[in-house]
Coordinates of C-alpha atoms and ligand atoms in Angstrom, one line a residue:
M12 CA -101.5 69.1 -39.8
L13 CA -101.4 65.3 -39.4
R14 CA -98.4 64.0 -37.5
G15 CA -96.9 60.7 -36.6
Q16 CA -99.0 57.6 -36.8
D17 CA -102.1 59.4 -38.3
R18 CA -99.9 61.0 -40.9
R19 CA -98.2 57.7 -41.8
Q20 CA -101.6 56.0 -42.2
A21 CA -102.7 58.8 -44.6
M22 CA -99.5 58.6 -46.5
M23 CA -99.9 54.9 -46.8
L24 CA -103.3 55.2 -48.4
L25 CA -102.0 57.9 -50.7
G26 CA -98.9 55.8 -51.4
G27 CA -101.0 52.8 -52.3
G28 CA -102.5 54.8 -55.1
L29 CA -99.2 56.3 -56.2
L30 CA -97.6 52.9 -56.2
A31 CA -100.2 51.3 -58.3
A32 CA -100.3 54.1 -60.8
G33 CA -96.5 54.3 -60.8
C34 CA -96.1 50.8 -62.0
G35 CA -97.4 51.6 -65.4
G36 CA -101.0 52.6 -66.1
V37 CA -103.7 50.1 -65.1
P38 CA -102.8 48.7 -61.7
S39 CA -102.7 44.9 -61.6
A40 CA -104.5 42.9 -58.9
R41 CA -101.0 42.0 -57.7
S42 CA -99.7 45.5 -57.4
E43 CA -102.9 46.6 -55.7
E44 CA -102.6 43.9 -53.2
A45 CA -98.9 44.6 -52.6
A46 CA -99.7 48.3 -52.1
A47 CA -102.6 47.7 -49.8
A48 CA -100.4 47.6 -46.6
S49 CA -97.1 49.1 -45.9
L50 CA -94.0 47.0 -45.3
H51 CA -94.0 48.2 -41.7
E52 CA -97.6 47.1 -41.2
L53 CA -97.1 43.7 -42.8
A54 CA -94.0 43.2 -40.6
A55 CA -95.7 44.4 -37.4
A56 CA -98.5 41.9 -38.0
K57 CA -95.9 39.2 -37.6
G58 CA -94.1 40.7 -34.6
L59 CA -91.3 42.1 -36.8
R60 CA -90.0 45.5 -37.5
F61 CA -89.4 46.8 -41.0
G62 CA -87.2 49.9 -41.5
T63 CA -84.4 51.4 -43.3
A64 CA -81.1 53.2 -43.1
M65 CA -81.4 56.9 -43.6
A66 CA -78.8 59.7 -44.0
A67 CA -79.4 63.1 -42.5
R68 CA -79.1 64.7 -46.0
Q69 CA -82.1 62.6 -47.0
L70 CA -84.3 64.6 -44.6
D71 CA -84.1 67.2 -47.4
D72 CA -85.5 64.8 -50.0
P73 CA -89.3 64.9 -49.7
N74 CA -89.7 61.8 -51.9
Y75 CA -87.3 59.8 -49.7
V76 CA -89.0 61.1 -46.6
E77 CA -92.4 60.1 -48.0
I78 CA -91.3 56.6 -48.7
V79 CA -89.8 56.2 -45.2
K80 CA -93.0 57.6 -43.6
R81 CA -95.2 55.3 -45.7
E82 CA -93.2 52.1 -45.5
C83 CA -91.1 52.0 -42.4
G84 CA -91.5 51.5 -38.6
A85 CA -87.9 52.2 -37.9
I86 CA -84.8 54.0 -39.1
V87 CA -81.1 53.6 -38.5
A88 CA -78.6 56.3 -39.2
E89 CA -76.4 55.3 -42.2
N90 CA -73.3 57.1 -40.9
E91 CA -74.4 59.7 -38.4
H92 CA -73.8 57.6 -35.2
K93 CA -70.3 56.4 -36.3
I94 CA -67.3 57.7 -34.3
Y95 CA -65.9 59.2 -37.5
T96 CA -69.0 61.5 -37.7
I97 CA -69.5 62.2 -34.0
L98 CA -65.9 62.7 -33.1
A99 CA -63.9 63.2 -36.3
E100 CA -61.5 65.4 -34.4
E101 CA -60.6 64.9 -30.8
D102 CA -62.9 66.9 -28.5
E103 CA -65.0 68.2 -31.4
W104 CA -68.3 66.6 -30.8
N105 CA -70.7 66.6 -33.7
F106 CA -74.2 65.3 -32.7
G107 CA -76.0 67.5 -35.2
P108 CA -76.7 65.0 -38.0
A109 CA -77.7 62.2 -35.6
D110 CA -79.9 64.5 -33.6
A111 CA -81.7 65.6 -36.8
L112 CA -82.5 62.0 -37.6
A113 CA -83.5 61.3 -34.0
R114 CA -85.9 64.3 -34.1
F115 CA -87.4 63.1 -37.3
A116 CA -87.9 59.6 -35.9
E117 CA -89.6 61.0 -32.8
E118 CA -91.9 63.3 -34.8
E119 CA -92.9 60.5 -37.1
V120 CA -93.2 57.9 -34.4
L121 CA -90.5 55.7 -36.0
A122 CA -88.4 53.5 -33.8
M123 CA -84.7 54.2 -34.0
R124 CA -81.8 51.7 -34.1
G125 CA -78.2 52.7 -33.3
H126 CA -75.3 51.8 -35.7
T127 CA -72.7 51.7 -34.3
L128 CA -71.0 52.5 -31.0
I129 CA -67.6 51.0 -31.8
W130 CA -66.7 50.1 -35.4
S131 CA -63.9 47.7 -34.6
H132 CA -61.9 48.4 -37.7
P133 CA -59.1 51.0 -37.9
R134 CA -60.2 52.0 -41.4
W135 CA -63.4 53.4 -40.0
L136 CA -62.0 55.0 -36.9
P137 CA -60.7 58.6 -37.1
D138 CA -56.9 58.9 -37.5
W139 CA -56.5 60.7 -34.2
L140 CA -58.0 57.8 -32.4
N141 CA -56.0 55.2 -34.3
N142 CA -52.9 57.1 -33.4
T143 CA -53.7 57.3 -29.7
A144 CA -51.7 54.7 -27.8
F145 CA -53.8 53.6 -24.8
D146 CA -52.8 51.4 -21.9
A147 CA -55.6 49.0 -20.8
Q148 CA -56.9 51.5 -18.2
G149 CA -56.9 54.4 -20.6
A150 CA -58.8 52.4 -23.3
E151 CA -61.4 51.2 -20.8
A152 CA -61.9 54.8 -19.6
W153 CA -62.2 56.1 -23.2
I154 CA -64.8 53.4 -24.1
D155 CA -66.7 54.1 -20.9
S156 CA -66.9 57.8 -21.4
Y157 CA -67.6 57.7 -25.2
V158 CA -70.3 55.1 -24.9
A159 CA -71.9 56.8 -21.9
R160 CA -72.1 60.1 -23.8
V161 CA -73.4 58.6 -27.1
A162 CA -75.6 55.8 -26.0
G163 CA -76.8 57.9 -23.0
R164 CA -77.8 60.8 -25.3
Y165 CA -80.1 58.6 -27.3
S166 CA -81.5 56.5 -24.5
P167 CA -84.3 55.5 -24.2
Q168 CA -85.1 56.4 -27.8
V169 CA -82.7 53.9 -29.5
Y170 CA -84.2 50.5 -28.9
S171 CA -81.2 48.6 -30.0
W172 CA -77.5 49.3 -30.6
D173 CA -74.9 47.6 -32.7
V174 CA -72.4 47.9 -29.9
I175 CA -69.5 46.4 -32.0
N176 CA -69.4 46.3 -35.8
E177 CA -67.2 44.1 -37.9
A178 CA -64.5 43.1 -35.4
V179 CA -63.7 39.9 -37.3
D180 CA -61.2 39.9 -40.2
D181 CA -63.2 38.3 -43.1
K182 CA -60.0 36.7 -44.5
T183 CA -58.5 35.2 -41.4
G184 CA -61.5 34.9 -39.0
E185 CA -59.3 36.5 -36.4
L186 CA -60.0 39.6 -34.3
R187 CA -59.1 42.8 -36.1
E188 CA -56.5 44.9 -34.3
T189 CA -57.6 48.4 -33.2
T190 CA -56.2 50.9 -30.7
F191 CA -58.6 49.3 -28.2
T192 CA -57.8 45.7 -28.7
R193 CA -54.1 46.5 -28.7
A194 CA -54.5 47.8 -25.2
M195 CA -57.2 45.4 -23.8
G196 CA -57.3 42.4 -26.1
F197 CA -60.7 40.8 -26.4
D198 CA -61.8 42.5 -23.2
A199 CA -62.2 45.7 -25.3
L200 CA -65.3 44.1 -26.9
T201 CA -66.8 42.6 -23.7
H202 CA -66.2 45.9 -21.9
S203 CA -68.0 47.8 -24.6
F204 CA -71.1 45.7 -24.1
H205 CA -71.0 46.4 -20.4
A206 CA -70.6 50.1 -21.0
A207 CA -73.6 50.1 -23.4
K208 CA -75.7 48.2 -20.9
E209 CA -75.0 50.8 -18.3
A210 CA -75.7 53.8 -20.6
A211 CA -78.7 52.4 -22.4
P212 CA -80.2 49.7 -20.0
G213 CA -83.4 49.4 -22.0
A214 CA -81.8 48.8 -25.4
T215 CA -81.0 45.4 -26.9
L216 CA -77.3 45.0 -27.7
A217 CA -76.0 43.4 -30.8
Y218 CA -72.8 42.4 -32.5
N219 CA -73.1 43.3 -36.2
D220 CA -71.2 41.9 -39.1
Y221 CA -71.3 41.0 -42.9
M222 CA -70.6 37.3 -42.8
S223 CA -72.9 35.7 -45.3
W224 CA -73.9 32.6 -47.2
E225 CA -71.5 33.6 -50.0
E226 CA -68.6 31.6 -51.3
G227 CA -65.4 32.3 -49.4
N228 CA -67.3 33.3 -46.2
E229 CA -66.7 30.1 -44.2
G230 CA -63.7 31.5 -42.3
H231 CA -65.6 34.7 -41.5
R232 CA -68.6 32.8 -40.3
T233 CA -66.4 30.6 -38.1
G234 CA -64.6 33.7 -36.7
V235 CA -68.0 35.3 -35.8
L236 CA -69.2 32.2 -34.1
R237 CA -66.0 32.1 -32.0
L238 CA -66.4 35.8 -31.1
L239 CA -70.0 35.3 -30.1
E240 CA -69.1 32.2 -28.0
R241 CA -66.4 34.2 -26.2
L242 CA -68.7 37.2 -25.6
K243 CA -71.2 34.8 -24.0
K244 CA -68.6 33.0 -22.0
D245 CA -67.2 36.2 -20.7
G246 CA -70.6 37.4 -19.6
A247 CA -71.1 40.2 -22.1
P248 CA -74.7 41.4 -22.1
I249 CA -75.3 40.6 -25.7
D250 CA -78.9 40.0 -27.0
A251 CA -78.5 39.6 -30.8
L252 CA -76.4 39.1 -33.8
G253 CA -76.9 41.7 -36.5
I254 CA -76.6 39.9 -39.9
Q255 CA -76.0 42.7 -42.3
S256 CA -77.4 40.8 -45.3
H257 CA -75.5 42.5 -48.1
S258 CA -75.0 40.0 -50.8
N259 CA -72.0 41.3 -52.7
Y260 CA -70.0 38.9 -54.7
N261 CA -72.2 36.1 -55.8
M262 CA -75.0 36.4 -58.2
P263 CA -78.4 36.6 -56.5
N264 CA -79.3 33.3 -58.2
E265 CA -76.4 31.5 -56.6
F266 CA -78.1 31.0 -53.2
T267 CA -78.0 27.3 -54.0
A268 CA -79.4 24.5 -51.8
E269 CA -75.9 23.6 -50.7
R270 CA -75.1 27.2 -49.7
Q271 CA -78.4 27.5 -48.0
R272 CA -77.6 24.4 -45.9
A273 CA -74.3 25.8 -44.8
W274 CA -75.8 29.2 -44.0
R275 CA -78.6 27.5 -42.0
G276 CA -76.0 25.7 -40.0
F277 CA -74.4 29.0 -39.1
V278 CA -77.8 30.6 -38.1
D279 CA -78.7 27.5 -36.1
E280 CA -75.6 27.9 -34.1
V281 CA -76.3 31.5 -33.4
V282 CA -79.8 31.0 -32.2
G283 CA -78.5 27.9 -30.3
M284 CA -76.5 30.4 -28.2
G285 CA -79.8 32.1 -27.2
L286 CA -79.3 35.1 -29.4
D287 CA -81.9 36.9 -31.5
I288 CA -81.3 37.8 -35.1
Y289 CA -81.6 41.3 -36.6
L290 CA -81.3 41.6 -40.4
T291 CA -79.7 45.0 -40.3
E292 CA -78.5 46.1 -43.7
F293 CA -80.4 44.3 -46.5
D294 CA -79.7 45.0 -50.1
V295 CA -78.7 43.1 -53.2
N296 CA -75.7 43.9 -55.3
D297 CA -76.3 43.3 -59.0
T298 CA -72.7 44.1 -60.1
R299 CA -72.3 40.8 -61.9
L300 CA -75.7 40.6 -63.6
G301 CA -76.3 41.6 -67.2
P302 CA -77.7 45.1 -67.9
D303 CA -81.3 44.1 -68.7
E304 CA -83.4 45.8 -66.0
A305 CA -86.3 43.5 -65.9
M306 CA -84.1 40.5 -65.7
R307 CA -82.0 42.0 -62.9
D308 CA -85.2 43.0 -61.0
R309 CA -86.6 39.5 -61.3
L310 CA -83.4 37.7 -60.1
I311 CA -83.0 40.2 -57.2
A312 CA -86.7 39.7 -56.2
D313 CA -86.4 35.9 -56.4
Y314 CA -83.3 36.0 -54.2
T315 CA -85.0 38.4 -51.8
K316 CA -87.9 36.0 -51.4
D317 CA -85.7 32.9 -50.9
Y318 CA -83.3 34.7 -48.5
L319 CA -86.1 36.3 -46.4
D320 CA -88.2 33.1 -46.4
M321 CA -85.3 31.3 -44.7
M322 CA -84.3 34.1 -42.3
L323 CA -87.9 35.0 -41.3
S324 CA -88.7 31.4 -40.6
Y325 CA -86.5 31.8 -37.5
P326 CA -88.8 33.2 -34.8
Q327 CA -85.6 34.7 -33.3
T328 CA -85.4 37.1 -36.3
K329 CA -86.9 40.4 -35.0
D330 CA -85.9 43.2 -37.4
L331 CA -85.7 43.5 -41.2
L332 CA -83.9 46.8 -42.0
A333 CA -83.1 47.7 -45.6
W334 CA -79.8 49.6 -46.2
G335 CA -81.5 52.4 -48.0
M336 CA -84.8 52.5 -49.9
V337 CA -83.9 54.2 -53.2
D338 CA -81.4 52.9 -55.7
K339 CA -79.7 56.2 -56.5
D340 CA -78.6 56.8 -52.9
S341 CA -77.3 53.3 -52.3
W342 CA -73.7 52.9 -51.2
L343 CA -73.5 50.1 -53.8
Q344 CA -73.5 52.6 -56.6
T345 CA -69.9 53.3 -55.8
F346 CA -68.8 50.0 -54.2
L347 CA -67.6 47.4 -56.8
P348 CA -69.0 49.5 -59.7
R349 CA -70.4 47.7 -62.7
E350 CA -68.2 47.5 -65.7
D351 CA -70.9 48.7 -68.0
D352 CA -71.6 51.8 -65.8
V353 CA -75.3 51.0 -65.7
E354 CA -77.0 52.2 -62.5
K355 CA -77.4 49.4 -60.0
R356 CA -80.8 48.3 -58.7
P357 CA -80.0 47.1 -55.1
T358 CA -82.9 48.5 -53.1
V359 CA -86.7 48.5 -52.8
Y360 CA -87.4 51.6 -54.9
D361 CA -85.9 52.8 -58.2
S362 CA -84.3 56.2 -58.6
D363 CA -87.6 57.6 -59.7
Y364 CA -89.0 56.5 -56.3
Q365 CA -91.1 53.8 -57.9
A366 CA -91.5 50.4 -56.1
K367 CA -89.7 47.5 -57.8
P368 CA -90.3 43.8 -57.8
M369 CA -88.1 43.6 -54.7
R370 CA -91.0 45.2 -52.7
E371 CA -93.4 42.5 -53.9
A372 CA -90.9 39.9 -52.8
I373 CA -90.6 41.4 -49.3
V374 CA -94.4 41.6 -49.1
A375 CA -94.7 37.9 -50.0
A376 CA -92.0 36.9 -47.5
L377 CA -93.6 39.0 -44.7
R378 CA -97.0 37.4 -45.5
A379 CA -95.4 33.9 -45.3
A380 CA -93.5 34.6 -42.1
P381 CA -94.7 33.0 -38.9
V382 CA -95.9 35.2 -36.1
R383 CA -93.4 35.8 -33.4
S384 CA -93.8 37.3 -29.9
Ligands
LIG414 O1 -69.0 62.9 -45.7 C1 -68.2 62.9 -46.9 C2 -68.7 64.1 -47.7 O2 -68.3 65.2 -47.1 C3 -68.0 64.0 -49.1 O3 -68.5 64.9 -49.9 C4 -68.2 62.6 -49.7 C5 -67.5 62.4 -51.1 O4 -67.3 61.1 -51.4 O5 -67.8 61.6 -48.9 C6 -68.5 61.7 -47.7 O6 -68.2 60.6 -46.8 C7 -68.7 59.3 -47.2 C8 -69.8 58.9 -46.3 O7 -70.1 57.5 -46.6 C9 -71.0 59.7 -46.3 O8 -71.6 59.6 -47.6 C10 -67.5 58.4 -47.2 O9 -66.6 58.8 -48.2 C11 -68.0 57.0 -47.4 O10 -66.9 56.1 -47.2 C12 -69.1 56.6 -46.5 O11 -69.5 55.3 -46.8 C13 -70.3 54.7 -45.9 C14 -69.6 53.4 -45.4 O12 -70.5 52.7 -44.6 C15 -68.4 53.7 -44.6 O13 -68.7 54.3 -43.4 C16 -71.6 54.3 -46.6 O14 -72.3 55.6 -46.8 C17 -72.4 53.4 -45.7 O15 -73.6 53.0 -46.5 C18 -71.6 52.2 -45.3 O16 -72.4 51.4 -44.4 C19 -71.7 50.2 -44.0 C20 -72.2 50.0 -42.6 O17 -71.9 51.1 -41.8 C21 -71.5 48.7 -42.0 N1 -71.8 47.6 -42.9 C22 -71.4 47.8 -44.3 C23 -72.1 49.0 -44.9 C24 -71.8 49.2 -46.3 O18 -70.4 49.4 -46.5

């Protein structure tokens, strides 16, 4: 039985044929070219990683698994590394789902990213933890022991961790309050980075958030810049900003020149701080587009190309991770549902596991990207 790299190469050849055939009879020169190399290989040729989020339940979906093995060089657990999965109840550790994904990554020679050690938002922390009233020392000790246990367990496999996720209130730009920040203030964040460095010294460490180019995001962007500046000033061992890259509220065709300028200003400031960029959760929400599939796919593909052209032009951008590879499994199917109830098309493959124009757009953006070290 072929394993790992050999197996992925074989799947890629097989997948090329399937892809071409899957796109409707006689393969076009364009689809053949697009199918000739996997997204992972095209990315790797430029010093980038391409990968996807994956849920443990998708290990039981052979079609999903095949796409991941064929296209990806990395996976990230969609929910399995979150505190609400690992420690939903106090003292009841649940590493099973994350371990299953880690085993799969190891067997298939896929790199693994970690998302996320501390989701700094009470909505996504378990109730028992929200209801624990720490003093500063107690909060520090809890963070130390949790991060040591989780990041330590997956070290050195996990090459990069989102140490802190979504700590900035998108409306006010201020720090969200959690049981940890109530006890320690901003030091809760800085301290988490030190704890992660200690537990996973070989992993790069990121702050991850969903600020974007979209209308109404100015305050969120400013809040994130302030947070990054403070982390740097306080000596946190931070290597990168995770730019989630969900585009949720604007139409994909509203990535106008003016918005691009403002967004570039933000990214310039981030890299100006010496940070790398990881595109950690790419997908495109078509909530506000009309129902016509071909039209939606085209607008989504055009936006994908424009957005990735800009983001991959930064040599500091190291990872491009999709937030899921198949439409039917996307979190967006239930978030901001379409009024017409038509299935959304936010990812690279449709619900019949066929590649969509978004894939061609990613191929084109990867081919156009400069090589990075
Ligand atoms: O586990 C239960 C399951 O037992 C139950 O049957 C099912 C019924 O709805 O719910 C399941 O839990 C859901 C879980 O996903 C697993 O599918 C939660 O309700 C649901 O809220 C949770 O949503 C996840 C969300 O984060 C919140 O953690 C999405 O799958 C996941 O895609 C999303 O990912 C986030 C990133 O972590 C951070 N950035 C934004 C991104 C999208 O929201």
